[in-house]
Coordinates of C-alpha atoms in Angstrom, one line a residue:
X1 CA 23.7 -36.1 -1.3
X2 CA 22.6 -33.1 -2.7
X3 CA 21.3 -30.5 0.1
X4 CA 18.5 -29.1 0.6
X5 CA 17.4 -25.9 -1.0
X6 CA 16.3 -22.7 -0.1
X7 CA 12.7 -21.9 -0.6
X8 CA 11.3 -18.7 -1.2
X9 CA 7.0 -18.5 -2.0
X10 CA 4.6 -15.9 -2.8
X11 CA 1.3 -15.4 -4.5
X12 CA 1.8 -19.3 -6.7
X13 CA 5.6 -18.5 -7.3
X14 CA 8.2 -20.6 -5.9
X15 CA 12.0 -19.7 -6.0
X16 CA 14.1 -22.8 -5.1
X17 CA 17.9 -22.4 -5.0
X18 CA 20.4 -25.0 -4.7
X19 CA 23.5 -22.1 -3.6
X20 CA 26.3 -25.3 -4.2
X21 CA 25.4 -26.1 -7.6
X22 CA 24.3 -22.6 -8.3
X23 CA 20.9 -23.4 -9.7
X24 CA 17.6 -21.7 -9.7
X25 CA 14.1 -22.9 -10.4
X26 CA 11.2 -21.0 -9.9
X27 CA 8.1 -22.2 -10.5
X28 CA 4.3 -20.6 -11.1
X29 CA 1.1 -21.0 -12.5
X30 CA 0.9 -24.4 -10.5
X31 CA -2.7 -26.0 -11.2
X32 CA -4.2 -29.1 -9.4
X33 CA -5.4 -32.0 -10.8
X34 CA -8.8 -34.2 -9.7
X35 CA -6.5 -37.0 -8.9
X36 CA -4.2 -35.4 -6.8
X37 CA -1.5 -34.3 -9.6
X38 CA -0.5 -30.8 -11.2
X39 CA 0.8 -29.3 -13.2
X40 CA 3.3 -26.1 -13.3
X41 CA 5.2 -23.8 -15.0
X42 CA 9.4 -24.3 -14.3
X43 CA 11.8 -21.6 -15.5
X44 CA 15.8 -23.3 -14.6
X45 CA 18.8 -20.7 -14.1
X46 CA 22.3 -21.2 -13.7
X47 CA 23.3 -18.2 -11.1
X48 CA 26.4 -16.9 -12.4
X49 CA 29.7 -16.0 -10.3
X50 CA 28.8 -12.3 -10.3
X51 CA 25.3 -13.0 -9.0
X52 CA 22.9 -13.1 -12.7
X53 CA 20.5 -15.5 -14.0
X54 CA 21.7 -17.6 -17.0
X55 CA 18.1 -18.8 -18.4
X56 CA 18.4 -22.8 -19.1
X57 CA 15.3 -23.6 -19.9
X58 CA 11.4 -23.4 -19.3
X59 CA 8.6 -25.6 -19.7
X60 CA 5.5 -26.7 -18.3
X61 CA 6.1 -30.1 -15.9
X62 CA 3.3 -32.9 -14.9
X63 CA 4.8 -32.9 -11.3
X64 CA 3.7 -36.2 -10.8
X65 CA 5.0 -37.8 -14.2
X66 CA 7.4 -40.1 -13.9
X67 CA 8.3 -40.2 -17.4
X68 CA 8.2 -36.7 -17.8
X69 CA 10.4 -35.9 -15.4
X70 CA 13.2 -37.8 -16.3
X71 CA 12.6 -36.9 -19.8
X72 CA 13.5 -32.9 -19.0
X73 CA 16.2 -34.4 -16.2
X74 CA 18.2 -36.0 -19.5
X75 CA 17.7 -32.9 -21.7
X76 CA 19.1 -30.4 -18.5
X77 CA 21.9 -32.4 -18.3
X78 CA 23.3 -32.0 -21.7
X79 CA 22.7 -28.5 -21.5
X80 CA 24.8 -28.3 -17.9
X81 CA 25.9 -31.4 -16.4
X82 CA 26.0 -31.2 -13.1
X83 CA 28.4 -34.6 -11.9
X84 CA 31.5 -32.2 -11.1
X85 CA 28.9 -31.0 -8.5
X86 CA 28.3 -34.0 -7.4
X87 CA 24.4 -34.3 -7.9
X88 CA 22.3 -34.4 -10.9
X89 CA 19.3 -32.9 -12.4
X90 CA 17.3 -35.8 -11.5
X91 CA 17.5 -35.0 -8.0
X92 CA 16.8 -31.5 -9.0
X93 CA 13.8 -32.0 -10.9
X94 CA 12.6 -34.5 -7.8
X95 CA 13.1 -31.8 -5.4
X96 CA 11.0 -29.1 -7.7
X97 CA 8.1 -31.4 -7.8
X98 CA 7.8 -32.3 -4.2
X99 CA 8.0 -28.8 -3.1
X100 CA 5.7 -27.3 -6.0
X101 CA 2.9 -30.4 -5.0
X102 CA 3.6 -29.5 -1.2
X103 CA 2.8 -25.8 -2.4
X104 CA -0.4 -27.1 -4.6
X105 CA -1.9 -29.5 -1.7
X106 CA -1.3 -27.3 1.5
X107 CA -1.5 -23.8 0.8
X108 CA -0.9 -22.0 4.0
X109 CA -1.0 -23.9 7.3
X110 CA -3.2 -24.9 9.8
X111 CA -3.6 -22.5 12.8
X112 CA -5.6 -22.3 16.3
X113 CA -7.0 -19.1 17.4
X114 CA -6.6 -19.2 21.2
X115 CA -6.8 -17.0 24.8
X116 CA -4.2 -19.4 26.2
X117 CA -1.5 -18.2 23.2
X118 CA -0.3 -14.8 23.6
X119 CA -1.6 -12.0 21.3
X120 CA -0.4 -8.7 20.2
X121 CA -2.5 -5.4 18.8
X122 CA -2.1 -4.6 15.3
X123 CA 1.2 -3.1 14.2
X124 CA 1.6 -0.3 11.7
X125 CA 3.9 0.2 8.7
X126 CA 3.2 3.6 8.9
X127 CA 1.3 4.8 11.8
X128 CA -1.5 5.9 11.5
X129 CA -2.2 5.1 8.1
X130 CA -0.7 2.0 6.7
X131 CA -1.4 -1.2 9.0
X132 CA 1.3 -4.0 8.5
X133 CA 0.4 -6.8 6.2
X134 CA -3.3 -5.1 5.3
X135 CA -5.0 -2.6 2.5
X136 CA -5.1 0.8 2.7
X137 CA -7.0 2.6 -0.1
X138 CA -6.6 6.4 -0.3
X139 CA -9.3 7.7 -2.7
X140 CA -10.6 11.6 -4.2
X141 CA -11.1 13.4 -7.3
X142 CA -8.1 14.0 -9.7
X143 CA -5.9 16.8 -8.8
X144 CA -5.8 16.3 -5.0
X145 CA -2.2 15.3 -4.7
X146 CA -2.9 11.3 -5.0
X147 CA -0.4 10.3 -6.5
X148 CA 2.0 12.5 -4.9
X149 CA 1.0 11.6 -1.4
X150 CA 1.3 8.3 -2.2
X151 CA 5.0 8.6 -3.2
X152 CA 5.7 10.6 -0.3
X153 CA 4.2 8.0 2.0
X154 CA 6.7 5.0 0.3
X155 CA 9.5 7.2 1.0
X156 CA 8.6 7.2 5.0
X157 CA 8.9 3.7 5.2
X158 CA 11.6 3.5 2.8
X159 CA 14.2 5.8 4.5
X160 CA 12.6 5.6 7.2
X161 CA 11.6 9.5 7.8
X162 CA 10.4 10.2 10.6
X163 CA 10.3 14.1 10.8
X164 CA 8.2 13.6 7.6
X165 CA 5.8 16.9 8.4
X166 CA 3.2 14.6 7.9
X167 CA 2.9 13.6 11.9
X168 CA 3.2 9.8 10.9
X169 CA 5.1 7.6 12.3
X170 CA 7.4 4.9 10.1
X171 CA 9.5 2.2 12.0
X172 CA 13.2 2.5 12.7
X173 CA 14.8 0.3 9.8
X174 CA 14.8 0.7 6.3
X175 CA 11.9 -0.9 4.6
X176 CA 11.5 -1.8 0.8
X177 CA 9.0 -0.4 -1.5
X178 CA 7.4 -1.5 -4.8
X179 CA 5.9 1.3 -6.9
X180 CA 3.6 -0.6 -9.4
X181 CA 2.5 2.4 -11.6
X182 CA -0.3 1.6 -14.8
X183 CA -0.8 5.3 -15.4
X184 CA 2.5 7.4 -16.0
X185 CA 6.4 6.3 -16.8
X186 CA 9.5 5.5 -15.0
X187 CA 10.8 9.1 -16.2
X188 CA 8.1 10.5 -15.0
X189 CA 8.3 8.9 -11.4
X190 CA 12.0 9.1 -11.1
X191 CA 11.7 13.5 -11.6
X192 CA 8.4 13.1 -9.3
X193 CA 11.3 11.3 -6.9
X194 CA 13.9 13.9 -6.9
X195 CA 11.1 16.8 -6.5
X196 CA 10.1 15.6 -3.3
X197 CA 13.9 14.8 -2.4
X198 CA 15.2 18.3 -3.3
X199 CA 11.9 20.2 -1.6
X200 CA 12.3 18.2 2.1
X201 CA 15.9 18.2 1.6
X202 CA 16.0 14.1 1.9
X203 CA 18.8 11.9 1.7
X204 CA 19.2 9.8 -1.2
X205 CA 15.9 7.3 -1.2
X206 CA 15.3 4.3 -3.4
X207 CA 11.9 3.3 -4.5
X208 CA 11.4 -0.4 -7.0
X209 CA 9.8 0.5 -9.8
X210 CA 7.5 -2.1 -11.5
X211 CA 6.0 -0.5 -15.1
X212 CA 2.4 -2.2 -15.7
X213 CA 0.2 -3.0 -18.2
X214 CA -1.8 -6.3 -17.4
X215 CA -4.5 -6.1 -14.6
X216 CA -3.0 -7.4 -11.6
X217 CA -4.5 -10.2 -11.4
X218 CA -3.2 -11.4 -14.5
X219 CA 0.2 -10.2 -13.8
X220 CA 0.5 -11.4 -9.7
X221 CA 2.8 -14.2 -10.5
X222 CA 5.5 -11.6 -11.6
X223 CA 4.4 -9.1 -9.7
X224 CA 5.7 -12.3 -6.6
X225 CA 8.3 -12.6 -8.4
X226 CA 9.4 -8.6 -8.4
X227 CA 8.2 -8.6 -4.4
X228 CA 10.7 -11.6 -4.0
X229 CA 13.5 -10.2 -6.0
X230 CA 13.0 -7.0 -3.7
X231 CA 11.9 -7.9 -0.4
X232 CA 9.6 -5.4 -0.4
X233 CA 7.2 -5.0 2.4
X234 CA 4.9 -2.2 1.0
X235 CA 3.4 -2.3 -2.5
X236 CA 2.1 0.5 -4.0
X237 CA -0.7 0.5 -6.3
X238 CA -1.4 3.5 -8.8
X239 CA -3.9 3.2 -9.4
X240 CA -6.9 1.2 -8.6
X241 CA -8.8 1.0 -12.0
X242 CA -6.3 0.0 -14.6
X243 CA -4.9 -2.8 -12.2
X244 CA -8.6 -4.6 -12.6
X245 CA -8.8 -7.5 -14.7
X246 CA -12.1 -6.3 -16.1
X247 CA -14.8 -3.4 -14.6
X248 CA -14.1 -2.2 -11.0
X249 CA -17.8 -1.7 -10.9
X250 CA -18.3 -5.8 -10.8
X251 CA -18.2 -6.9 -7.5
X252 CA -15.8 -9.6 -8.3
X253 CA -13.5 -7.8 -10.1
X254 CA -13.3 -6.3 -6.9
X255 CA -12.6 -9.8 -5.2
X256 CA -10.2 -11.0 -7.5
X257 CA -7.8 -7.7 -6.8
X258 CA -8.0 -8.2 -3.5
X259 CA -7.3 -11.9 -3.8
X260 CA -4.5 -11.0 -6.0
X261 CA -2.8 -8.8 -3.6
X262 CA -3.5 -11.0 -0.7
X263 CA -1.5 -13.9 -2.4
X264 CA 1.9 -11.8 -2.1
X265 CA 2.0 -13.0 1.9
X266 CA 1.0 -12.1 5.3
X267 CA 3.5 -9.4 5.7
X268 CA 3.2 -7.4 2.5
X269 CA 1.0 -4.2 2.7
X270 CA -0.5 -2.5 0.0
X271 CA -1.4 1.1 -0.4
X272 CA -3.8 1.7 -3.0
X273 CA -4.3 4.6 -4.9
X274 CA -7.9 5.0 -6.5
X275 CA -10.6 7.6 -7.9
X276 CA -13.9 8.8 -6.4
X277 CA -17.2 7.4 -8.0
X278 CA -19.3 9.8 -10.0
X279 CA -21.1 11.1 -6.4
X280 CA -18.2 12.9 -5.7
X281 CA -18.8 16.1 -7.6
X282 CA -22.6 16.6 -5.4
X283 CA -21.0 18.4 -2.1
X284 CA -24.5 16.5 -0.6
X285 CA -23.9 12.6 -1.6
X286 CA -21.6 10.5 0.3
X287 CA -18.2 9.9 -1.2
X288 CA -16.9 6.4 -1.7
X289 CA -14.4 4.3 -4.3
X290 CA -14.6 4.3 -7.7
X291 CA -16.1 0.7 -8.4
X292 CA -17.8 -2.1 -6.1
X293 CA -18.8 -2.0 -3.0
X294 CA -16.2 -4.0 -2.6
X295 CA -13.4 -2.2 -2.9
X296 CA -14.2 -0.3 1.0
X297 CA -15.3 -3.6 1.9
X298 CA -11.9 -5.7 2.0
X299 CA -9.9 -2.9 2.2
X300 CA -9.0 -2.5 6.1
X301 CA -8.3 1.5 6.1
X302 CA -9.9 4.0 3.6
X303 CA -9.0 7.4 3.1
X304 CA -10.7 10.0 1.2
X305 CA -8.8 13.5 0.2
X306 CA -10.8 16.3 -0.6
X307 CA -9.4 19.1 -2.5
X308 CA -9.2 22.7 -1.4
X309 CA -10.8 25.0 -4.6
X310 CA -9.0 28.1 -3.3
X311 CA -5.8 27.1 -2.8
X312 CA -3.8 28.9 -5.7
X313 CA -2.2 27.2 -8.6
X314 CA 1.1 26.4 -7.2
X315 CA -0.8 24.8 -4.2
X316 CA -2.7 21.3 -4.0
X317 CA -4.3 21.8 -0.1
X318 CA -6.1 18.4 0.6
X319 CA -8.4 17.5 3.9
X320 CA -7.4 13.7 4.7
X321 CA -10.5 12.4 6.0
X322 CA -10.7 8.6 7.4
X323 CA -13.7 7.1 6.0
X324 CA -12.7 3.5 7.2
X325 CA -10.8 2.1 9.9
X326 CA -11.6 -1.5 11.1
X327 CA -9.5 -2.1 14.3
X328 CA -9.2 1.1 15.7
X329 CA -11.6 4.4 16.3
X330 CA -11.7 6.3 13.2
X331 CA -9.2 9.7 13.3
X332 CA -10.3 13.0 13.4
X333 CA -9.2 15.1 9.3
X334 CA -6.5 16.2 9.0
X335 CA -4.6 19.1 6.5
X336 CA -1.8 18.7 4.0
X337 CA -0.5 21.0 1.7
X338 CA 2.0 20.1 -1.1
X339 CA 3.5 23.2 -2.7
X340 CA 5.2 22.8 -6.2
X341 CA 8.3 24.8 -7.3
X342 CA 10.0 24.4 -10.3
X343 CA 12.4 21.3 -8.7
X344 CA 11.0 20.9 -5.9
X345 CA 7.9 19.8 -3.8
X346 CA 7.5 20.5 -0.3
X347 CA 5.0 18.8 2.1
X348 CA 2.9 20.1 5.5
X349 CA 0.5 19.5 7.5
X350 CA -2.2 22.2 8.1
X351 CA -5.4 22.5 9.9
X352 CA -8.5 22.1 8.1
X353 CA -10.5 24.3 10.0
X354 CA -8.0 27.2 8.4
X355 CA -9.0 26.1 4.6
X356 CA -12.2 28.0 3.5
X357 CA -14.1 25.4 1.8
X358 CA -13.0 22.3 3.5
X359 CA -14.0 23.6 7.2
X360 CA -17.5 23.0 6.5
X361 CA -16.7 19.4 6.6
X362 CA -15.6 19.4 10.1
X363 CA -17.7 18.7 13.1
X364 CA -19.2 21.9 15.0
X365 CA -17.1 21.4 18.4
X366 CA -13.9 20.7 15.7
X367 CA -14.6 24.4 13.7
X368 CA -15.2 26.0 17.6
X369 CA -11.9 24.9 18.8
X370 CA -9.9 26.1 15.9
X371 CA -11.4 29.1 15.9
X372 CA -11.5 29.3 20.1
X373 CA -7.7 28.6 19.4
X374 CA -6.9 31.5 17.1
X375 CA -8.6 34.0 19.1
X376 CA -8.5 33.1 22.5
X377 CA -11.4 34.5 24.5
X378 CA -14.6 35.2 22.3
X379 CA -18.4 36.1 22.8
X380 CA -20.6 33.8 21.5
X381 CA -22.1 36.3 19.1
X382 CA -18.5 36.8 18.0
X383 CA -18.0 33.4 17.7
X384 CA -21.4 32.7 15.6
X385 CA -19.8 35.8 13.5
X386 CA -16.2 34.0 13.0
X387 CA -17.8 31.3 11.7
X388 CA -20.8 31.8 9.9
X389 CA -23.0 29.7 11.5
X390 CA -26.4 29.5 13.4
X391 CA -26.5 30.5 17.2
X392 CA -29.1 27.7 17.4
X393 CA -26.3 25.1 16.1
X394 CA -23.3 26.3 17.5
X395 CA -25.2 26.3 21.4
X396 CA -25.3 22.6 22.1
X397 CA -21.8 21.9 20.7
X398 CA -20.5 24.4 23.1
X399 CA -22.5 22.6 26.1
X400 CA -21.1 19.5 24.9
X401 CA -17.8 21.0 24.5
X402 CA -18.1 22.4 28.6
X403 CA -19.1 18.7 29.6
X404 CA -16.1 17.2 28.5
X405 CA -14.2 19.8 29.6
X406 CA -12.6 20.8 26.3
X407 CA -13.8 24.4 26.8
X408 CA -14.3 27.1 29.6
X409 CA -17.4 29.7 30.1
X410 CA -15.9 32.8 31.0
X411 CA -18.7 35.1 32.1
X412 CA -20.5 36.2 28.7
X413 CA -17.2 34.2 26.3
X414 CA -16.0 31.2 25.9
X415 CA -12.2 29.3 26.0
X416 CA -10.3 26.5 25.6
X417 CA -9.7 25.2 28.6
X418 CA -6.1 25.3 30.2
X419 CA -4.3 21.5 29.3
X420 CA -2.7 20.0 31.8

């Protein structure tokens, strides 16, 4: 009797292998049929004794086809008999088809959402920026480090790197990451690699690399396949626009992608790289994603980097701000700076109430307690001074501030008050 196999499912693909008789199927683009049937796609290997794929065949099956199947049963087995192994490709075949109709009828299972079952918050990937099994987009104009960040974020959760200057916090076990890249070159991504290696002084990281050129959602069944292969557990989009299957500005364009990436499973999370729409370059408009509406909408975390004009031209210094956060309060911006040298990059984290431009983002009582910080006891003339702004303005955050006890009035100056 031949055993069973071990299964192995993601976005439509199905890897079945038989470890005995050393055979792999896997099986995609699976269709239903109005009377119950389908059809799919079934790619057999032969798993050599040092581990590789020895391609048998591939076809399209009718999985409920009698005829059919016994037809590409008797062609398998004079291409490898399998009797020494004491089964036969009939059984094979069977197996496939039961398991790819199983995957065609059920898709996932039936669950009960319930206060008597125990329940847990939401765990991170990368705390607190990448939330296990969900989307997070980052999103700004070209030239604020996207790409880079991105990168340096897959090799957290790779190592895992946990003094990663970046004040984020990966788990304790190696994880495996999937770059999928539709804009530069392996090359280009393996020097980008040993950059960031050689300027934090890492120890040797590995990242899968997956070159695209099909949107996504034209590509997810090997895309599955690649996730399978690698057991990877973050997938890294770069970037958002070539991976559509048509204009990101169509709402469902926007729906597809996400259905796409939702298909590689409940624990996968994606980090998605994408550009800001046209808005971005008015200081006054409010910045969002490149594309649909959608594209915030589905996406559980957003982040927006804004780019530092002043920074020099060795220097990309970035605000982080989060524009989106769906199950917990949104975080207050944060600094980075990546500095370039000729084989090396080197990430911080900085304040953004110390970058010229990008201060004027902040929040009033956010700019006063930098500043407060810097200089300890100050006037509030000084104070209106320091920071350029109106005495009218600057007032009420400062009584706000004294409320909540964040700061001290110190006969005519002002403090931050003593932490216990």
């Amino acid at each position: 009797m031949t055993p069973l196999p071990e299964v192995k499912a993601a976005a439509g693909t199905i890897e079945i292998t038989w470890m005995a008789e050393r055979i792999r199927a896997v099986v995609s683009r699976t269709h239903s049929s109005r009377d119950g049937g389908g059809t799919a796609e079934i790619a057999l290997y032969r798993i050599r004794e040092d581990g590789t794929m020895g391609h048998l065949e591939v076809c399209s099956l009718n999985l409920l086809s009698s005829p059919t199947k016994a037809s590409l049963a008797k062609k398998m087995e004079g291409i490898c008999n399998l009797e020494a192994m004491g089964t036969s490709w009939a059984t094979i075949i069977e197996q496939v088809a039961i398991l790819a109709l199983k995957h065609v009828r059920e898709g996932d299972p039936l669950q009960t959402l319930s206060t008597a079952s125990p329940a847990q918050p939401p765990s991170y990937l990368l705390e607190p920026l990448l939330q296990r099994g969900q989307h997070t987009v980052i999103f700004g104009l070209g030239g604020t480090g996207k790409s880079y960040l991105a990168m340096m974020l897959g090799i957290t959760v790779a190592l895992p790197y946990p003094e990663n200057h970046l004040g984020l916090w990966p788990g304790t076990t190696p994880t495996p990451v999937l770059y999928l890249d539709w804009e530069t070159s392996y090359d280009a991504l393996q020097w980008r690699l040993h950059k960031i290696r050689a300027g934090m002084q890492l120890e040797d990281v590995n990242l899968h690399y997956r070159r695209c050129a099909l949107p996504l959602a034209a590509d997810i069944e090997a895309v599955a396949s690649a996730v399978i292969k690698t057991g990877a557990k973050l997938v890294i989009v770069d970037s958002l626009g070539p991976a559509c299957d048509g204009s990101p500005l169509e709402a469902q364009v926007a729906l597809d992608f996400f259905r796409s990436l939702r298909m590689l499973g409940n624990d996968v999370t994606s980090l998605i790289v994408a550009h800001t729409a046209k808005n971005g370059n008015d200081p006054k408009a409010e910045k969002t994603i490149f594309g649909s509406a959608f594209f915030t909408n589905a996406a559980r975390k957003v982040y927006e980097l804004k780019g530092d004009p002043e920074a020099g031209d060795d220097t990309i210094q970035v605000a982080v701000f989060d524009r989106k956060s769906n199950d917990a309060a949104r975080a207050k911006p944060w600094g980075l700076t990546i500095a370039f040298e000729e084989d090396a990059v080197r990430f911080q984290r900085t304040e953004v109430a110390g970058m010229a431009q990008l201060s004027e983002n902040l929040s009033y009582p956010q700019r006063i307690a930098h500043h407060l910080k810097l200089h300890g006891k100050v006037s509030l003339d000084e104070l209106v001074d320091g920071l350029g702004l109106d005495k009218k303005a600057l007032a009420p955050a400062l009584s706000v501030m004294k409320a909540r006890g964040q700061v001290v009035k110190l006969g005519d100056c002002y403090a931050m008050a003593a932490i216990n």
